[in-house]
Short mmCIF file of C-alpha atoms in Angstrom, two decimals:
data_model
loop_
_atom_site.label_atom_id
_atom_site.label_comp_id
_atom_site.label_asym_id
_atom_site.label_seq_id
_atom_site.Cartn_x
_atom_site.Cartn_y
_atom_site.Cartn_z
CA MET A 1 22.30 51.49 -42.50
CA ASN A 2 23.47 48.31 -40.66
CA THR A 3 26.65 48.79 -39.36
CA GLU A 4 30.23 47.15 -40.40
CA PHE A 5 29.83 45.35 -36.33
CA GLU A 6 26.34 44.14 -37.64
CA ILE A 7 26.96 42.53 -40.73
CA ILE A 8 29.65 40.57 -39.82
CA ALA A 9 28.07 39.64 -37.24
CA ALA A 10 25.22 38.74 -38.65
CA LEU A 11 27.26 36.68 -41.04
CA ALA A 12 29.25 34.50 -38.44
CA ASP A 13 25.56 33.48 -37.67
CA GLY A 14 25.16 32.17 -40.91
CA LYS A 15 22.45 35.34 -42.15
CA GLU A 16 22.43 34.83 -45.52
CA TRP A 17 22.17 38.06 -46.22
CA ALA A 18 24.67 39.13 -45.20
CA THR A 19 26.77 36.19 -46.89
CA LYS A 20 25.48 37.70 -49.65
CA LEU A 21 25.69 41.69 -48.96
CA VAL A 22 29.79 40.24 -47.84
CA TYR A 23 30.55 38.65 -50.86
CA GLU A 24 29.02 41.08 -53.87
CA ALA A 25 30.14 44.28 -51.73
CA ASN A 26 34.17 43.16 -52.38
CA ALA A 27 33.81 39.73 -55.20
CA SER A 28 35.15 42.18 -57.71
CA ILE A 29 37.52 44.00 -56.08
CA VAL A 30 39.37 41.12 -54.61
CA ILE A 31 38.59 38.74 -58.21
CA ASN A 32 40.77 41.31 -59.95
CA ALA A 33 43.68 42.43 -57.47
CA LEU A 34 44.09 39.07 -58.30
CA ARG A 35 44.03 38.70 -61.06
CA THR A 36 46.57 41.57 -62.12
CA LYS A 37 48.85 39.36 -60.34
CA GLY A 38 48.81 36.26 -62.83
CA ALA A 39 45.70 34.22 -61.17
CA ALA A 40 43.42 32.94 -63.66
CA GLN A 41 39.57 34.20 -63.54
CA GLU A 42 38.99 30.08 -62.34
CA ASP A 43 41.87 30.34 -59.16
CA ALA A 44 41.10 33.62 -58.54
CA GLU A 45 37.39 32.58 -58.01
CA ASP A 46 38.23 29.93 -55.53
CA ILE A 47 40.77 31.68 -53.36
CA TYR A 48 37.88 34.62 -52.95
CA GLN A 49 35.52 31.58 -51.82
CA GLU A 50 38.04 30.11 -49.59
CA ALA A 51 38.89 33.95 -48.38
CA MET A 52 35.06 34.10 -47.90
CA LEU A 53 34.99 30.83 -45.73
CA ILE A 54 38.30 31.60 -43.25
CA LEU A 55 36.75 34.76 -42.84
CA TYR A 56 33.51 33.49 -41.28
CA ASN A 57 35.34 30.44 -39.36
CA LYS A 58 37.63 34.52 -37.55
CA ALA A 59 34.67 36.14 -36.90
CA GLN A 60 33.13 33.72 -34.81
CA ASP A 61 35.91 35.10 -32.60
CA GLU A 62 33.84 38.02 -30.89
CA GLU A 63 36.99 40.03 -30.73
CA PHE A 64 37.57 39.79 -34.45
CA ARG A 65 34.36 40.84 -34.57
CA PHE A 66 34.82 44.54 -33.20
CA THR A 67 37.81 45.47 -34.88
CA CYS A 68 37.87 44.36 -38.57
CA LYS A 69 37.40 45.74 -41.71
CA ILE A 70 36.13 43.69 -43.64
CA GLY A 71 37.03 44.29 -46.93
CA THR A 72 40.54 44.71 -46.14
CA TYR A 73 40.29 41.55 -44.48
CA LEU A 74 39.45 39.84 -47.47
CA TYR A 75 41.98 41.11 -49.53
CA ALA A 76 45.17 40.73 -47.53
CA ILE A 77 43.91 36.41 -47.13
CA SER A 78 42.70 36.47 -50.31
CA ASN A 79 46.57 37.58 -51.03
CA ASN A 80 47.95 35.81 -48.98
CA LEU A 81 46.35 32.75 -50.44
CA TRP A 82 47.62 33.20 -53.32
CA LEU A 83 50.92 33.74 -52.72
CA LYS A 84 51.42 30.73 -50.46
CA ARG A 85 48.81 28.31 -52.38
CA PHE A 86 48.92 28.94 -55.78
CA ASP A 87 51.17 31.38 -56.81
CA ARG A 88 53.88 28.32 -58.54
CA ASN A 89 56.00 31.45 -60.08
CA LYS A 90 56.63 32.61 -56.74
CA ARG A 91 56.50 35.87 -58.19
CA SER A 92 57.22 38.97 -56.70
CA PRO A 93 57.10 39.97 -53.26
CA ILE A 94 54.00 42.03 -52.31
CA LEU A 95 53.69 45.25 -54.33
CA GLN A 96 54.43 48.45 -52.76
CA THR A 97 50.33 49.53 -53.67
CA ASP A 98 49.19 46.44 -51.93
CA SER A 99 50.88 47.64 -47.85
CA GLU A 100 48.82 50.20 -46.70
CA GLN A 101 45.84 47.33 -47.31
CA LEU A 102 47.98 44.38 -45.81
CA MET A 103 49.47 46.57 -43.05
CA MET A 104 46.64 46.25 -40.63
CA TYR A 105 46.80 42.48 -40.95
CA ALA A 106 50.55 41.50 -40.16
CA GLU A 107 51.49 38.28 -42.40
CA SER A 108 52.03 35.74 -39.36
CA THR A 109 48.10 36.69 -38.56
CA LEU A 110 47.25 35.79 -41.84
CA ASP A 111 49.32 32.62 -41.97
CA ALA A 112 48.24 31.69 -38.51
CA ASP A 113 44.19 32.23 -39.60
CA MET A 114 44.85 29.59 -43.05
CA GLU A 115 46.22 27.36 -40.60
CA ILE A 116 43.40 27.84 -37.84
CA PHE A 117 40.92 27.28 -41.26
CA ALA A 118 42.66 24.18 -42.50
CA GLU A 119 43.16 22.12 -39.01
CA ARG A 120 38.91 22.72 -38.30
CA GLU A 121 38.27 21.68 -41.93
CA GLN A 122 40.36 18.24 -41.10
CA GLN A 123 38.60 18.02 -38.20
CA PHE A 124 34.92 18.58 -40.21
CA LEU A 125 35.87 16.07 -42.98
CA LYS A 126 36.68 14.06 -40.34
CA LEU A 127 33.75 14.02 -38.61
CA ARG A 128 31.90 13.90 -42.22
CA ASN A 129 33.49 10.66 -43.08
CA ALA A 130 32.08 9.38 -39.82
CA MET A 131 28.09 10.81 -40.33
CA GLN A 132 28.23 8.71 -43.34
CA GLN A 133 30.13 5.37 -42.19
CA LEU A 134 26.61 6.04 -39.71
CA GLY A 135 24.09 5.83 -42.09
CA ASP A 136 20.43 6.29 -42.73
CA PRO A 137 18.48 6.72 -40.90
CA CYS A 138 20.47 8.40 -37.95
CA ALA A 139 22.24 10.93 -40.55
CA LYS A 140 19.37 12.52 -42.08
CA LEU A 141 17.57 12.69 -38.84
CA LEU A 142 20.38 14.48 -37.31
CA LYS A 143 20.97 16.65 -39.93
CA SER A 144 18.04 17.61 -39.88
CA PHE A 145 17.45 19.02 -36.52
CA TYR A 146 20.93 20.13 -36.98
CA ARG A 147 20.91 21.97 -40.34
CA LYS A 148 17.65 23.76 -38.32
CA GLU A 149 15.46 22.39 -41.14
CA MET A 150 12.78 21.01 -38.78
CA THR A 151 11.84 20.83 -35.42
CA MET A 152 11.52 17.67 -32.98
CA GLN A 153 7.70 17.09 -33.77
CA GLU A 154 8.76 17.81 -37.68
CA ILE A 155 11.13 14.47 -37.34
CA ALA A 156 9.05 12.52 -35.34
CA HIS A 157 6.27 12.53 -38.33
CA ALA A 158 8.64 12.11 -41.11
CA PHE A 159 10.84 9.36 -39.95
CA GLY A 160 7.78 7.44 -38.36
CA TYR A 161 7.81 7.87 -34.29
CA THR A 162 5.34 8.00 -31.99
CA ASN A 163 6.02 11.42 -30.91
CA ALA A 164 8.76 13.96 -30.18
CA GLU A 165 9.63 12.23 -27.33
CA ASN A 166 10.48 9.20 -28.91
CA ALA A 167 12.65 10.82 -31.69
CA LYS A 168 14.69 12.80 -29.69
CA SER A 169 15.48 9.26 -27.26
CA GLN A 170 16.08 8.22 -30.70
CA LYS A 171 18.49 11.69 -31.21
CA TYR A 172 20.56 10.58 -29.06
CA LYS A 173 21.35 7.20 -29.28
CA CYS A 174 22.30 7.78 -32.85
CA LEU A 175 24.97 11.00 -31.65
CA ALA A 176 26.05 8.56 -29.45
CA ARG A 177 27.09 6.31 -31.78
CA LEU A 178 28.56 8.62 -34.27
CA LYS A 179 30.57 9.91 -31.96
CA LYS A 180 32.25 5.80 -31.13
CA ILE A 181 32.45 6.23 -35.17
CA TYR A 182 33.93 9.47 -35.03
CA THR A 183 36.77 8.45 -32.18
CA ASP A 184 37.64 5.26 -33.52
CA LEU A 185 38.45 6.90 -36.90
CA MET B 1 15.31 16.76 -13.77
CA GLU B 2 15.25 12.92 -15.48
CA LYS B 3 17.53 14.43 -18.11
CA ASN B 4 20.47 11.25 -19.57
CA ILE B 5 23.66 12.63 -19.74
CA TRP B 6 23.30 13.83 -23.96
CA GLU B 7 21.30 15.49 -23.43
CA TRP B 8 22.31 17.98 -21.11
CA SER B 9 26.05 17.92 -23.22
CA GLU B 10 23.33 19.24 -26.35
CA LEU B 11 21.55 21.71 -24.07
CA TYR B 12 24.33 23.32 -22.27
CA ALA B 13 26.48 23.17 -25.50
CA SER B 14 23.65 25.23 -27.51
CA ASN B 15 22.72 27.24 -24.39
CA GLU B 16 19.64 26.49 -23.65
CA LEU B 17 19.96 25.63 -19.90
CA SER B 18 18.22 27.59 -17.42
CA SER B 19 19.92 28.85 -14.11
CA ASP B 20 18.58 26.91 -11.74
CA GLU B 21 19.29 23.95 -14.68
CA LEU B 22 22.81 25.17 -14.66
CA ILE B 23 23.31 25.27 -10.87
CA TYR B 24 21.95 21.28 -10.63
CA LEU B 25 24.51 20.70 -13.87
CA ASN B 26 27.62 22.10 -11.71
CA ASN B 27 26.88 20.34 -8.18
CA ARG B 28 26.07 17.40 -10.54
CA LEU B 29 30.09 17.72 -12.52
CA GLN B 30 31.49 18.95 -8.79
CA ASN B 31 30.52 15.54 -7.39
CA ASP B 32 30.63 13.72 -10.00
CA GLU B 33 33.53 12.17 -11.84
CA ALA B 34 33.10 9.68 -14.49
CA PHE B 35 29.47 12.54 -15.23
CA LYS B 36 32.46 15.38 -16.10
CA ILE B 37 35.03 13.75 -18.23
CA ALA B 38 32.19 12.37 -20.32
CA PHE B 39 29.62 15.12 -20.19
CA ASP B 40 33.43 17.04 -21.16
CA GLU B 41 33.85 14.99 -24.22
CA GLN B 42 30.72 15.30 -25.17
CA VAL B 43 29.85 18.73 -25.32
CA THR B 44 32.83 19.45 -26.87
CA PHE B 45 32.22 17.24 -29.81
CA ILE B 46 28.41 18.46 -30.14
CA ALA B 47 29.81 21.71 -30.40
CA ASN B 48 32.61 20.69 -33.58
CA MET B 49 29.50 18.38 -35.10
CA GLN B 50 27.17 22.31 -34.97
CA ALA B 51 29.72 24.03 -36.06
CA MET B 52 29.65 22.30 -39.61
CA PHE B 53 26.46 22.20 -39.60
CA LYS B 54 26.65 26.21 -39.12
CA GLN B 55 30.00 26.04 -41.44
CA ASP B 56 28.73 24.04 -44.40
CA ALA B 57 24.98 26.28 -44.33
CA PHE B 58 27.49 28.79 -44.99
CA ALA B 59 29.39 26.90 -47.93
CA GLU B 60 26.48 26.29 -49.96
CA GLN B 61 24.87 30.19 -50.14
CA LEU B 62 28.61 31.07 -50.67
CA LYS B 63 28.05 28.16 -53.35
CA ALA B 64 25.16 29.38 -54.54
CA LEU B 65 26.38 33.01 -54.88
CA SER B 66 29.08 32.61 -57.52
CA SER B 67 27.10 30.67 -59.65
CA LYS B 68 24.39 32.86 -59.88
CA LYS B 69 26.50 35.97 -58.99
CA GLN B 70 26.00 37.79 -62.77
CA LYS B 71 22.26 37.15 -62.87
CA SER B 72 21.23 39.88 -59.78
CA ALA B 73 24.15 42.37 -57.97
CA ASN B 74 22.16 44.77 -55.65
CA THR B 75 18.98 42.83 -54.60
CA PHE B 76 19.19 41.51 -51.01
CA SER B 77 16.00 40.51 -49.24
CA LYS B 78 15.42 44.27 -47.33
CA PHE B 79 13.46 44.57 -43.59
CA ILE B 80 12.17 47.40 -42.74
CA PRO B 81 12.19 47.98 -38.98
CA LEU B 82 9.10 49.20 -36.98
CA SER B 83 8.37 49.15 -33.41
CA ILE B 84 4.45 47.95 -33.43
CA ASN B 85 2.66 50.43 -31.45
CA GLN B 86 3.95 52.86 -34.04
CA TRP B 87 2.59 50.66 -36.85
CA LYS B 88 -0.05 52.68 -37.85
CA VAL B 89 1.82 55.93 -37.60
CA ALA B 90 4.69 54.80 -39.51
CA ALA B 91 2.88 52.91 -41.79
CA MET B 92 2.38 55.87 -44.55
CA ALA B 93 6.39 57.39 -43.68
CA ALA B 94 7.60 53.14 -44.33
CA SER B 95 5.61 53.19 -47.63
CA VAL B 96 6.94 56.36 -48.63
CA ALA B 97 10.41 55.43 -47.78
CA LEU B 98 10.05 52.19 -49.07
CA LEU B 99 9.35 54.27 -52.54
CA THR B 100 12.14 57.07 -52.29
CA SER B 101 14.85 53.99 -51.87
CA LEU B 102 13.24 51.96 -54.89
CA LEU B 103 13.15 54.84 -56.81
CA THR B 104 16.90 54.12 -58.33
CA LEU B 105 16.13 50.61 -59.45
CA PHE B 106 13.13 51.19 -60.91
CA PHE B 107 14.40 51.81 -64.64
CA VAL B 108 16.26 48.54 -64.27
CA LYS B 109 13.50 47.22 -63.35
CA GLN B 110 11.50 47.95 -66.44
CA GLU B 111 13.64 45.19 -68.55
CA LYS B 112 13.97 42.48 -66.12
CA PRO B 113 10.16 41.67 -67.04
CA SER B 114 10.86 40.57 -70.41
CA LYS B 115 7.83 40.94 -72.93
CA GLN B 116 7.24 37.39 -72.56
CA TYR B 117 6.39 37.37 -68.63
CA SER B 118 3.51 39.30 -67.66
CA MET B 119 2.72 40.14 -64.12
CA LEU B 120 -0.70 39.59 -62.55
CA ARG B 121 -1.83 42.43 -60.62
CA ARG B 122 -5.49 43.91 -61.58
CA GLU B 123 -5.81 47.07 -62.90
CA ILE B 124 -9.11 47.99 -61.04
CA GLU B 125 -10.00 51.13 -62.66
CA THR B 126 -11.67 49.05 -64.94
CA ILE B 127 -14.15 48.10 -62.38
CA LYS B 128 -15.78 50.90 -61.49
CA LYS B 129 -18.08 49.28 -58.97
CA SER B 130 -15.58 48.12 -57.34
CA GLN B 131 -13.54 51.19 -56.95
CA ARG B 132 -16.29 53.44 -55.77
CA GLN B 133 -16.74 51.23 -53.01
CA LEU B 134 -12.66 51.83 -52.22
CA ILE B 135 -13.32 55.59 -52.15
CA ASN B 136 -16.13 55.52 -49.51
CA THR B 137 -14.46 53.57 -47.49
CA LEU B 138 -11.16 55.96 -47.61
CA GLN B 139 -13.13 58.91 -47.04
CA SER B 140 -14.60 57.30 -44.12
CA ASN B 141 -11.39 56.31 -42.55
CA ASP B 142 -10.31 60.24 -43.70
CA GLN B 143 -7.40 58.95 -46.14
CA SER B 144 -8.54 61.35 -48.45
CA ASP B 145 -5.21 62.51 -49.66
CA LEU B 146 -5.09 58.98 -51.66
CA GLN B 147 -5.88 58.18 -54.69
CA PRO B 148 -8.20 55.77 -55.61
CA GLY B 149 -5.61 51.90 -56.39
CA SER B 150 -4.43 51.80 -59.30
CA TYR B 151 -4.51 47.83 -58.69
CA THR B 152 -4.72 44.44 -57.15
CA GLY B 153 -3.47 41.19 -56.18
CA THR B 154 -4.44 38.29 -54.07
CA ALA B 155 -2.29 37.79 -50.34
CA PHE B 156 -3.12 34.98 -47.90
CA ALA B 157 -2.21 33.99 -44.55
CA VAL B 158 1.44 32.48 -43.45
CA SER B 159 1.55 32.46 -39.81
CA LYS B 160 -1.17 32.93 -37.30
CA GLU B 161 -0.19 36.43 -35.75
CA GLY B 162 -1.86 38.13 -38.46
CA TYR B 163 1.73 38.08 -41.40
CA PHE B 164 0.79 38.03 -45.44
CA ILE B 165 2.59 36.88 -47.93
CA THR B 166 1.84 38.42 -51.91
CA ASN B 167 4.32 39.50 -54.52
CA TYR B 168 6.26 42.29 -54.81
CA HIS B 169 5.96 43.49 -57.73
CA VAL B 170 2.25 44.31 -55.73
CA THR B 171 3.30 46.60 -53.57
CA GLU B 172 6.09 48.17 -55.18
CA GLY B 173 5.85 51.85 -55.13
CA ALA B 174 2.64 51.24 -52.37
CA ASP B 175 1.62 54.18 -50.41
CA SER B 176 -0.92 52.49 -48.82
CA LEU B 177 -2.09 48.94 -48.80
CA TYR B 178 -6.24 46.75 -47.90
CA LEU B 179 -6.42 43.47 -47.39
CA GLN B 180 -9.61 42.80 -47.61
CA THR B 181 -10.41 39.05 -46.07
CA GLN B 182 -13.71 37.19 -47.13
CA SER B 183 -15.88 38.78 -44.38
CA GLY B 184 -15.48 42.35 -46.34
CA LYS B 185 -13.73 43.79 -43.60
CA TYR B 186 -10.88 45.72 -44.64
CA HIS B 187 -7.74 46.26 -42.52
CA LYS B 188 -4.56 48.35 -43.63
CA ALA B 189 -0.87 46.57 -44.20
CA ILE B 190 2.65 46.94 -44.11
CA VAL B 191 5.13 45.71 -45.84
CA VAL B 192 7.95 44.23 -42.91
CA ALA B 193 10.45 42.95 -45.15
CA TYR B 194 10.66 41.83 -48.98
CA ASP B 195 12.72 40.19 -51.55
CA LYS B 196 12.83 41.52 -54.80
CA ALA B 197 14.85 39.26 -55.97
CA SER B 198 12.66 36.50 -55.78
CA ASP B 199 9.38 38.98 -56.12
CA LEU B 200 7.79 38.31 -52.08
CA ALA B 201 6.82 40.95 -49.68
CA LEU B 202 5.90 39.95 -46.53
CA LEU B 203 2.87 42.19 -45.60
CA LYS B 204 1.88 43.09 -41.53
CA VAL B 205 -2.01 43.55 -41.28
CA LEU B 206 -3.68 45.61 -38.56
CA LYS B 207 -6.18 44.82 -36.56
CA ALA B 208 -7.64 46.40 -33.93
CA ASN B 209 -8.39 43.24 -32.14
CA LYS B 210 -5.63 41.38 -31.48
CA GLN B 211 -8.19 38.13 -33.41
CA THR B 212 -5.41 35.33 -34.41
CA VAL B 213 -5.88 33.74 -37.74
CA ASP B 214 -6.28 30.03 -38.29
CA VAL B 215 -3.70 28.77 -40.83
CA PRO B 216 -4.77 25.61 -41.87
CA TYR B 217 -2.07 24.41 -43.97
CA ALA B 218 2.14 24.12 -43.77
CA PHE B 219 4.55 24.98 -46.52
CA ALA B 220 6.42 22.21 -48.12
CA LYS B 221 9.78 22.51 -47.20
CA SER B 222 11.77 20.62 -50.94
CA LYS B 223 10.42 20.92 -55.05
CA VAL B 224 7.85 18.64 -55.27
CA ASN B 225 8.29 16.79 -58.54
CA ILE B 226 7.25 17.55 -61.98
CA GLY B 227 3.78 15.99 -62.27
CA SER B 228 1.87 16.98 -59.11
CA SER B 229 -1.86 18.13 -59.55
CA ILE B 230 -2.09 21.88 -57.83
CA PHE B 231 -4.84 24.01 -57.38
CA THR B 232 -4.67 27.60 -56.53
CA LEU B 233 -7.21 30.08 -54.54
CA GLY B 234 -7.25 34.36 -55.83
CA TYR B 235 -9.12 37.06 -56.67
CA PRO B 236 -9.10 37.65 -60.38
CA ASP B 237 -12.44 39.61 -59.66
CA ASP B 238 -13.65 40.41 -56.69
CA GLU B 239 -15.07 36.78 -55.88
CA ILE B 240 -12.57 34.01 -54.38
CA VAL B 241 -11.91 31.79 -57.62
CA TYR B 242 -10.80 28.61 -57.30
CA LYS B 243 -8.56 26.83 -60.57
CA GLU B 244 -6.28 24.11 -60.78
CA GLY B 245 -3.47 22.55 -63.01
CA TYR B 246 -0.17 20.37 -62.54
CA ILE B 247 2.97 21.59 -62.25
CA SER B 248 4.55 21.28 -65.89
CA GLY B 249 8.65 22.57 -65.32
CA LYS B 250 10.88 22.19 -62.45
CA ASN B 251 11.85 25.75 -62.99
CA GLY B 252 10.81 29.16 -63.48
CA PHE B 253 10.40 31.70 -66.40
CA GLU B 254 13.85 31.14 -68.00
CA GLY B 255 14.53 28.31 -66.23
CA ASP B 256 14.74 29.98 -62.77
CA THR B 257 15.30 27.70 -59.26
CA MET B 258 13.46 29.69 -57.26
CA GLN B 259 10.43 28.69 -59.20
CA TYR B 260 8.46 25.48 -61.00
CA ARG B 261 6.19 26.06 -64.27
CA LEU B 262 2.83 25.40 -63.96
CA GLU B 263 -0.07 24.16 -66.30
CA MET B 264 -2.87 26.09 -65.01
CA MET B 265 -4.29 29.55 -66.83
CA ALA B 266 -4.05 32.74 -64.52
CA GLN B 267 -5.92 36.42 -64.59
CA PRO B 268 -4.28 39.42 -62.91
CA GLY B 269 -5.00 39.89 -59.83
CA GLN B 270 -4.02 36.47 -59.12
CA SER B 271 -0.80 37.57 -58.05
CA GLY B 272 0.17 36.49 -54.72
CA SER B 273 -2.10 33.44 -54.82
CA PRO B 274 -1.34 29.83 -53.34
CA ILE B 275 -0.55 27.05 -54.91
CA LEU B 276 -1.34 24.09 -52.86
CA ASP B 277 -0.63 20.35 -53.95
CA ALA B 278 -3.45 17.66 -53.57
CA LYS B 279 -3.00 17.22 -50.13
CA GLY B 280 -3.34 20.93 -49.70
CA SER B 281 -0.22 22.02 -48.36
CA ILE B 282 1.45 25.66 -49.87
CA ILE B 283 4.33 24.69 -52.47
CA GLY B 284 4.27 28.54 -54.32
CA ILE B 285 3.08 31.64 -54.86
CA ILE B 286 1.88 32.71 -57.91
CA ALA B 287 4.00 35.34 -59.73
CA GLY B 288 3.34 35.49 -63.71
CA LYS B 289 2.61 34.32 -66.76
CA ASP B 290 3.90 33.62 -70.38
CA THR B 291 2.29 35.99 -72.46
CA GLU B 292 3.30 33.89 -75.49
CA LEU B 293 2.21 30.47 -74.25
CA ASP B 294 -1.18 29.83 -73.26
CA GLY B 295 -2.16 28.47 -69.79
CA THR B 296 1.43 28.85 -68.53
CA THR B 297 2.06 30.39 -65.67
CA TYR B 298 4.76 30.79 -63.07
CA ALA B 299 5.09 30.53 -59.13
CA ILE B 300 7.75 31.12 -56.72
CA SER B 301 8.66 28.49 -54.87
CA SER B 302 7.39 27.55 -50.77
CA ALA B 303 11.32 27.45 -50.33
CA ALA B 304 11.97 31.02 -51.33
CA LEU B 305 9.43 32.57 -48.44
CA MET B 306 11.20 30.53 -46.03
CA ARG B 307 14.26 32.50 -47.06
CA LEU B 308 12.81 35.61 -46.75
CA ILE B 309 11.11 34.50 -43.36
CA ALA B 310 14.44 33.02 -42.41
CA SER B 311 16.72 35.66 -43.28
CA LEU B 312 14.05 38.44 -40.81
CA PRO B 313 15.90 39.31 -37.33
CA SER B 314 15.45 37.95 -34.80
CA GLU B 315 12.94 40.21 -32.89
CA VAL B 316 10.32 39.44 -35.55
CA HIS B 317 8.60 36.38 -35.02
CA VAL B 318 6.82 34.56 -37.60
CA ASN B 319 5.64 31.48 -36.48
CA LEU B 320 5.08 29.52 -40.19
CA PRO B 321 2.53 26.76 -39.38
CA LYS B 322 3.76 23.52 -38.48
CA ILE B 323 0.34 21.18 -39.03
CA ASN B 324 -1.51 20.52 -42.44
CA LYS B 325 -4.93 19.99 -41.16
CA LEU B 326 -6.16 20.05 -44.75
CA ARG B 327 -4.62 16.15 -45.13
CA ARG B 328 -7.77 14.03 -44.96
CA LEU B 329 -10.24 16.81 -46.36
CA SER B 330 -12.28 16.34 -49.84
CA ARG B 331 -10.98 19.62 -52.15
CA GLU B 332 -14.81 21.27 -51.01
CA GLU B 333 -13.41 21.38 -47.42
CA GLN B 334 -9.78 22.56 -48.16
CA ILE B 335 -11.49 25.37 -50.24
CA LYS B 336 -13.61 26.39 -47.16
CA LYS B 337 -10.75 26.48 -44.67
CA ILE B 338 -8.31 28.05 -47.23
CA GLN B 339 -10.60 30.51 -48.57
CA ALA B 340 -10.47 31.99 -44.80
CA CYS B 341 -6.86 32.85 -44.99
CA VAL B 342 -6.65 34.13 -48.44
CA GLY B 343 -7.52 38.56 -49.25
CA VAL B 344 -8.29 40.54 -51.94
CA LEU B 345 -5.32 43.28 -51.63
CA GLN B 346 -6.02 46.84 -53.01
CA VAL B 347 -2.79 48.70 -53.24
CA TYR B 348 -3.03 52.72 -53.46
CA LYS B 349 -0.46 55.22 -54.61
CA SER B 350 -0.01 58.91 -54.43
CA LYS B 351 -0.80 61.38 -57.55
CA SER B 352 2.41 62.37 -58.56
#
């Protein structure tokens, strides 16, 4: 059995087994809770996905990993997402039965987490834009390397460079170009 | 140390500098203001980009989970940690633990492979001769509490350190596993990790001498196209058998995206055999056949294998071969090289 700390650390590191474990352990609880609050099934699923992403982001902070209760956090952040972003009626304040679950994570903390996540997304969006303008083969090369899909040796082979050293210097040229595009955006 | 500034930035951002290099870098940062400004900017930029790619990968995992969540609720790839020197002693215990941890899932498993899908492990009770040989081998190894093997499958090498892959359904409930290679020698094997959902099990073959396996093929990273011709080597009999066919469908049984559908005859015992494309890249692993359509066989794609290997904890190093040495060889020569890496897996179960 893995401890909660090991699981959240593996999730933060992008280990698929951890993502799956956390996702499946909490999906029905969170989605059903959102449904009882009036969320449509589809919205509830979207909220849960976003909650997982926020959890992933938050888990990059090691301190959080030591103290977090994964299920409680997912429940709390999903609830907050629903209240702040989706619930158009701005209905009921938080229900009585929720209070115990939600006490561990203050509303202000959850708001801050959502905001930090949104800011990061904004940055990533800009970066994805820059990648698009960069075009292939540079974009493909960077993706292959940073997604750890290929080693420099394989990249050299796949992109037709004579050796890994050449591919590497090409990679740095691509990086420099990407950064220029990014700062000019 | 003739690294350019981007290389410095990248190695620093990825935490890959040695302590000597860090000292050198620190010195330079203190004495070269222009270098420091550019360096800081680049490190931030690269770290940001790494974070984006990582998050994208995570988001893809999430997406995959939401679209197929009704399919399998409790099947994770599992890892069974064992330190190397304990392996021999613990192999039995590990396989028993594996058995008990799966008992609860046993009944679910029964209904999953529907009438149309039959797994290709081979019952060897029917083959008297090989059975007798097996009993002999076992008694000489003083493992007399074990019953003769109930069936066989095929397994093949995935890395030079002696890791082999086969189907999960071949190893399911096994007390012990023995791999017999082309040379005729038996080696004890243990399950190191498995993924029930994709039906894969990763084995470590325990050899007395630390001899490495020369793995001549590489693994395809993405799915190959429908119509590609393919071939396989496996053990439907006591001898290795070659078969060929083509990919007839991009997805496998009941639209399983981690599988291929093949037009190729397959027989019991071929479960776990490698499927290779014409150039000698491994594109999949045989898993089962359609009982209603003759000649339709299903294979798990190599992507599922990569996923299993990627999910291993960092202390297990399975280095998949990166170079395909079969590319320019004739088929006969390819087979000669591959044969040495494919073995028949004898599965033993206790009486109860």
